[in-house]
């Protein structure tokens, strides 16, 4: 007989992924000149992963231009599970480096099957646009804003809350 925790671990991802809207057909063209293929080693939350470059080196990557709820925040666990579903361990993805952040993580737009993973998370309501850093995604900024407005109006996931706390405010209030 499975324990309640084991059942939760089995059923929760099914419930979360089963309720997600279908992937969008919207794509942003990628050119090999500005992206690098990498292998996903792990995901740690809704906007952070660890990758391995072709030269064998690994790095933590923060998905640029978005912010996902923290694990201890409403929809934080769901955001992490959705990212893991979109880019599972072992998958080959492409990244377009934007910068390196204060924690020495690569900040980049992430693409899987020629689609922006960050944009997909925003579109589905698992992440919000990080307006403070949106200039790093200047070519796709309008798509991010439009996706967030649509998710908010449809009250998808994070936006289903009556008074959602933005992830950056949540982190600031916990310090």
Short mmCIF file of N, CA, C and O in Angstrom, two decimals, residues 49-124:
data_model
loop_
_atom_site.label_atom_id
_atom_site.label_comp_id
_atom_site.label_asym_id
_atom_site.label_seq_id
_atom_site.Cartn_x
_atom_site.Cartn_y
_atom_site.Cartn_z
N UNK A 49 18.00 25.93 -13.76
CA UNK A 49 18.40 24.59 -14.15
C UNK A 49 19.91 24.49 -14.17
O UNK A 49 20.62 25.49 -14.06
N UNK A 50 20.39 23.29 -14.31
CA UNK A 50 21.82 23.04 -14.45
C UNK A 50 22.01 22.36 -15.80
O UNK A 50 21.27 21.43 -16.14
N UNK A 51 22.99 22.84 -16.56
CA UNK A 51 23.23 22.31 -17.90
C UNK A 51 24.70 21.93 -18.07
O UNK A 51 25.56 22.37 -17.32
N UNK A 52 24.93 21.11 -19.09
CA UNK A 52 26.29 20.73 -19.45
C UNK A 52 26.54 21.20 -20.88
O UNK A 52 25.75 20.89 -21.79
N UNK A 53 27.61 21.96 -21.05
CA UNK A 53 27.99 22.45 -22.37
C UNK A 53 28.70 21.35 -23.15
O UNK A 53 29.11 20.34 -22.59
N UNK A 54 28.87 21.56 -24.45
CA UNK A 54 29.51 20.56 -25.29
C UNK A 54 30.96 20.29 -24.88
O UNK A 54 31.47 19.21 -25.12
N UNK A 55 31.60 21.26 -24.22
CA UNK A 55 32.98 21.05 -23.78
C UNK A 55 33.06 20.28 -22.46
O UNK A 55 34.13 20.08 -21.92
N UNK A 56 31.90 19.86 -21.93
CA UNK A 56 31.86 19.06 -20.71
C UNK A 56 31.67 19.87 -19.44
O UNK A 56 31.37 19.31 -18.39
N UNK A 57 31.84 21.17 -19.51
CA UNK A 57 31.65 22.01 -18.32
C UNK A 57 30.16 22.16 -18.04
O UNK A 57 29.34 22.15 -18.95
N UNK A 58 29.84 22.32 -16.75
CA UNK A 58 28.45 22.51 -16.37
C UNK A 58 28.28 23.88 -15.73
O UNK A 58 29.24 24.49 -15.26
N UNK A 59 27.04 24.35 -15.73
CA UNK A 59 26.74 25.67 -15.20
C UNK A 59 25.29 25.73 -14.75
O UNK A 59 24.42 25.07 -15.34
N UNK A 60 25.03 26.53 -13.72
CA UNK A 60 23.65 26.83 -13.35
C UNK A 60 23.16 27.92 -14.30
O UNK A 60 23.91 28.83 -14.64
N UNK A 61 21.91 27.80 -14.71
CA UNK A 61 21.32 28.75 -15.63
C UNK A 61 20.01 29.27 -15.03
O UNK A 61 19.18 28.48 -14.57
N UNK A 62 19.87 30.55 -15.06
CA UNK A 62 18.63 31.22 -14.64
C UNK A 62 17.93 31.65 -15.92
O UNK A 62 18.54 32.29 -16.78
N UNK A 63 16.67 31.24 -16.09
CA UNK A 63 15.95 31.61 -17.29
C UNK A 63 15.71 33.11 -17.27
O UNK A 63 15.15 33.65 -16.32
N UNK A 64 16.15 33.78 -18.31
CA UNK A 64 16.07 35.23 -18.39
C UNK A 64 14.66 35.76 -18.62
O UNK A 64 13.81 35.09 -19.22
N UNK A 65 14.42 36.96 -18.12
CA UNK A 65 13.22 37.75 -18.41
C UNK A 65 11.95 37.23 -17.74
O UNK A 65 10.88 37.77 -17.96
N UNK A 66 12.06 36.19 -16.94
CA UNK A 66 10.90 35.68 -16.21
C UNK A 66 11.28 35.50 -14.75
O UNK A 66 12.47 35.48 -14.38
N UNK A 67 10.28 35.33 -13.91
CA UNK A 67 10.49 34.99 -12.51
C UNK A 67 9.37 34.03 -12.13
O UNK A 67 8.18 34.33 -12.35
N UNK A 68 9.73 32.88 -11.61
CA UNK A 68 8.75 31.89 -11.19
C UNK A 68 8.57 31.96 -9.68
O UNK A 68 9.49 32.36 -8.95
N UNK A 69 7.40 31.59 -9.19
CA UNK A 69 7.19 31.59 -7.75
C UNK A 69 8.20 30.67 -7.05
O UNK A 69 8.61 29.66 -7.62
N UNK A 70 8.57 31.03 -5.84
CA UNK A 70 9.47 30.21 -5.03
C UNK A 70 8.74 28.94 -4.61
O UNK A 70 7.50 28.92 -4.53
N UNK A 71 9.49 27.87 -4.31
CA UNK A 71 8.86 26.60 -3.93
C UNK A 71 7.90 26.77 -2.76
O UNK A 71 6.85 26.14 -2.72
N UNK A 72 8.24 27.60 -1.79
CA UNK A 72 7.40 27.78 -0.61
C UNK A 72 6.24 28.74 -0.86
O UNK A 72 5.45 29.00 0.04
N UNK A 73 6.12 29.23 -2.06
CA UNK A 73 5.09 30.18 -2.45
C UNK A 73 3.99 29.43 -3.21
O UNK A 73 4.23 28.37 -3.79
N UNK A 74 2.78 30.01 -3.24
CA UNK A 74 1.70 29.43 -4.04
C UNK A 74 2.18 29.22 -5.48
O UNK A 74 2.76 30.13 -6.07
N UNK A 75 1.97 28.04 -6.02
CA UNK A 75 2.32 27.64 -7.38
C UNK A 75 3.81 27.48 -7.63
O UNK A 75 4.23 27.25 -8.76
N UNK A 76 4.62 27.55 -6.58
CA UNK A 76 6.06 27.34 -6.74
C UNK A 76 6.39 25.90 -7.11
O UNK A 76 7.18 25.65 -8.03
N UNK A 77 5.80 24.95 -6.41
CA UNK A 77 6.04 23.54 -6.71
C UNK A 77 5.55 23.20 -8.12
O UNK A 77 6.24 22.53 -8.89
N UNK A 78 4.38 23.70 -8.46
CA UNK A 78 3.82 23.44 -9.79
C UNK A 78 4.71 24.02 -10.89
O UNK A 78 4.90 23.39 -11.94
N UNK A 79 5.27 25.21 -10.66
CA UNK A 79 6.16 25.82 -11.66
C UNK A 79 7.40 24.96 -11.86
O UNK A 79 7.84 24.75 -13.00
N UNK A 80 7.96 24.45 -10.77
CA UNK A 80 9.13 23.57 -10.88
C UNK A 80 8.82 22.29 -11.63
O UNK A 80 9.62 21.83 -12.46
N UNK A 81 7.66 21.71 -11.35
CA UNK A 81 7.26 20.48 -12.06
C UNK A 81 7.02 20.75 -13.53
O UNK A 81 7.35 19.92 -14.39
N UNK A 82 6.46 21.91 -13.84
CA UNK A 82 6.20 22.22 -15.26
C UNK A 82 7.50 22.42 -16.02
O UNK A 82 7.63 21.96 -17.16
N UNK A 83 8.47 23.10 -15.39
CA UNK A 83 9.77 23.26 -16.06
C UNK A 83 10.40 21.91 -16.31
O UNK A 83 10.91 21.65 -17.40
N UNK A 84 10.34 21.02 -15.32
CA UNK A 84 10.90 19.68 -15.47
C UNK A 84 10.21 18.92 -16.61
O UNK A 84 10.85 18.17 -17.35
N UNK A 85 8.91 19.12 -16.78
CA UNK A 85 8.18 18.46 -17.86
C UNK A 85 8.57 19.02 -19.22
O UNK A 85 8.67 18.29 -20.20
N UNK A 86 8.79 20.34 -19.28
CA UNK A 86 9.15 20.97 -20.55
C UNK A 86 10.57 20.63 -20.98
O UNK A 86 10.84 20.50 -22.18
N UNK A 87 11.49 20.54 -20.01
CA UNK A 87 12.89 20.24 -20.33
C UNK A 87 13.41 19.20 -19.33
O UNK A 87 14.13 19.51 -18.39
N UNK A 88 13.08 17.93 -19.57
CA UNK A 88 13.49 16.88 -18.63
C UNK A 88 15.01 16.66 -18.64
O UNK A 88 15.71 17.01 -19.60
N UNK A 89 15.49 16.06 -17.58
CA UNK A 89 16.90 15.70 -17.47
C UNK A 89 17.30 14.89 -18.70
O UNK A 89 16.59 13.97 -19.11
N UNK A 90 18.43 15.26 -19.30
CA UNK A 90 18.94 14.57 -20.48
C UNK A 90 18.55 15.21 -21.79
O UNK A 90 19.14 14.91 -22.83
N UNK A 91 17.58 16.10 -21.75
CA UNK A 91 17.13 16.77 -22.99
C UNK A 91 18.22 17.71 -23.50
O UNK A 91 18.99 18.27 -22.72
N UNK A 92 18.29 17.84 -24.80
CA UNK A 92 19.18 18.84 -25.40
C UNK A 92 18.34 20.06 -25.71
O UNK A 92 17.29 19.96 -26.35
N UNK A 93 18.79 21.20 -25.23
CA UNK A 93 18.10 22.47 -25.44
C UNK A 93 19.10 23.47 -26.00
O UNK A 93 20.30 23.17 -26.11
N UNK A 94 18.62 24.64 -26.35
CA UNK A 94 19.51 25.71 -26.81
C UNK A 94 19.36 26.87 -25.86
O UNK A 94 18.27 27.12 -25.34
N UNK A 95 20.45 27.56 -25.64
CA UNK A 95 20.36 28.76 -24.82
C UNK A 95 21.02 29.93 -25.50
O UNK A 95 21.98 29.77 -26.26
N UNK A 96 20.45 31.10 -25.25
CA UNK A 96 21.00 32.36 -25.74
C UNK A 96 21.38 33.16 -24.51
O UNK A 96 20.52 33.65 -23.78
N UNK A 97 22.68 33.24 -24.27
CA UNK A 97 23.16 33.91 -23.07
C UNK A 97 22.84 35.40 -23.12
O UNK A 97 23.05 36.07 -24.12
N UNK A 98 22.34 35.90 -21.98
CA UNK A 98 22.06 37.33 -21.83
C UNK A 98 23.16 37.97 -20.99
O UNK A 98 23.73 38.97 -21.36
N UNK A 99 23.46 37.35 -19.83
CA UNK A 99 24.46 37.90 -18.91
C UNK A 99 24.82 36.83 -17.87
O UNK A 99 24.35 35.70 -17.95
N UNK A 100 25.61 37.22 -16.91
CA UNK A 100 25.90 36.40 -15.72
C UNK A 100 25.39 37.20 -14.53
O UNK A 100 25.66 38.40 -14.44
N UNK A 101 24.65 36.55 -13.62
CA UNK A 101 24.08 37.30 -12.50
C UNK A 101 25.01 37.33 -11.29
O UNK A 101 26.11 36.78 -11.32
N UNK A 102 24.54 37.96 -10.22
CA UNK A 102 25.35 38.14 -9.01
C UNK A 102 25.69 36.83 -8.32
O UNK A 102 26.60 36.78 -7.50
N UNK A 103 24.98 35.75 -8.64
CA UNK A 103 25.24 34.43 -8.06
C UNK A 103 26.09 33.57 -8.99
O UNK A 103 26.18 32.37 -8.82
N UNK A 104 26.66 34.18 -10.02
CA UNK A 104 27.51 33.53 -11.01
C UNK A 104 26.76 32.51 -11.85
O UNK A 104 27.33 31.54 -12.35
N UNK A 105 25.45 32.71 -12.01
CA UNK A 105 24.66 31.86 -12.90
C UNK A 105 24.59 32.52 -14.27
O UNK A 105 24.56 33.75 -14.38
N UNK A 106 24.56 31.70 -15.30
CA UNK A 106 24.31 32.19 -16.65
C UNK A 106 22.83 32.56 -16.72
O UNK A 106 21.98 31.77 -16.33
N UNK A 107 22.53 33.74 -17.19
CA UNK A 107 21.14 34.14 -17.42
C UNK A 107 20.92 34.05 -18.92
O UNK A 107 21.69 34.64 -19.69
N UNK A 108 19.91 33.29 -19.33
CA UNK A 108 19.74 33.03 -20.76
C UNK A 108 18.29 32.74 -21.11
O UNK A 108 17.52 32.28 -20.27
N UNK A 109 17.96 33.02 -22.36
CA UNK A 109 16.70 32.52 -22.90
C UNK A 109 16.94 31.06 -23.26
O UNK A 109 17.98 30.71 -23.81
N UNK A 110 15.98 30.22 -22.93
CA UNK A 110 16.09 28.78 -23.14
C UNK A 110 15.10 28.37 -24.22
O UNK A 110 13.94 28.79 -24.19
N UNK A 111 15.56 27.54 -25.15
CA UNK A 111 14.70 27.06 -26.23
C UNK A 111 14.70 25.54 -26.28
O UNK A 111 15.75 24.92 -26.20
N UNK A 112 13.52 24.97 -26.40
CA UNK A 112 13.37 23.53 -26.58
C UNK A 112 12.47 23.35 -27.79
O UNK A 112 11.38 23.95 -27.87
N UNK A 113 12.93 22.55 -28.72
CA UNK A 113 12.18 22.31 -29.96
C UNK A 113 11.80 23.63 -30.63
O UNK A 113 10.67 23.83 -31.07
N UNK A 114 12.76 24.55 -30.65
CA UNK A 114 12.63 25.85 -31.31
C UNK A 114 11.61 26.79 -30.64
O UNK A 114 11.20 27.79 -31.24
N UNK A 115 11.17 26.47 -29.42
CA UNK A 115 10.21 27.32 -28.71
C UNK A 115 10.84 27.82 -27.43
O UNK A 115 11.57 27.10 -26.74
N UNK A 116 10.53 29.06 -27.07
CA UNK A 116 11.04 29.66 -25.84
C UNK A 116 10.36 29.04 -24.63
O UNK A 116 9.14 29.11 -24.48
N UNK A 117 11.17 28.44 -23.76
CA UNK A 117 10.65 27.81 -22.55
C UNK A 117 10.12 28.86 -21.59
O UNK A 117 9.06 28.70 -20.99
N UNK A 118 10.84 29.96 -21.44
CA UNK A 118 10.38 31.04 -20.56
C UNK A 118 9.05 31.60 -21.00
O UNK A 118 8.14 31.82 -20.19
N UNK A 119 8.91 31.82 -22.29
CA UNK A 119 7.65 32.33 -22.83
C UNK A 119 6.52 31.33 -22.58
O UNK A 119 5.41 31.72 -22.22
N UNK A 120 6.80 30.05 -22.72
CA UNK A 120 5.79 29.02 -22.47
C UNK A 120 5.35 29.04 -21.01
O UNK A 120 4.16 28.95 -20.71
N UNK A 121 6.30 29.18 -20.08
CA UNK A 121 5.97 29.23 -18.65
C UNK A 121 5.09 30.44 -18.35
O UNK A 121 4.13 30.35 -17.57
N UNK A 122 5.40 31.58 -18.94
CA UNK A 122 4.58 32.78 -18.74
C UNK A 122 3.20 32.58 -19.35
O UNK A 122 2.18 32.89 -18.74
N UNK A 123 3.16 32.03 -20.55
CA UNK A 123 1.90 31.81 -21.25
C UNK A 123 0.95 30.92 -20.44
O UNK A 123 -0.26 31.11 -20.44
N UNK A 124 1.52 29.95 -19.73
CA UNK A 124 0.71 29.00 -18.96
C UNK A 124 0.46 29.48 -17.53
O UNK A 124 -0.20 28.78 -16.75
#
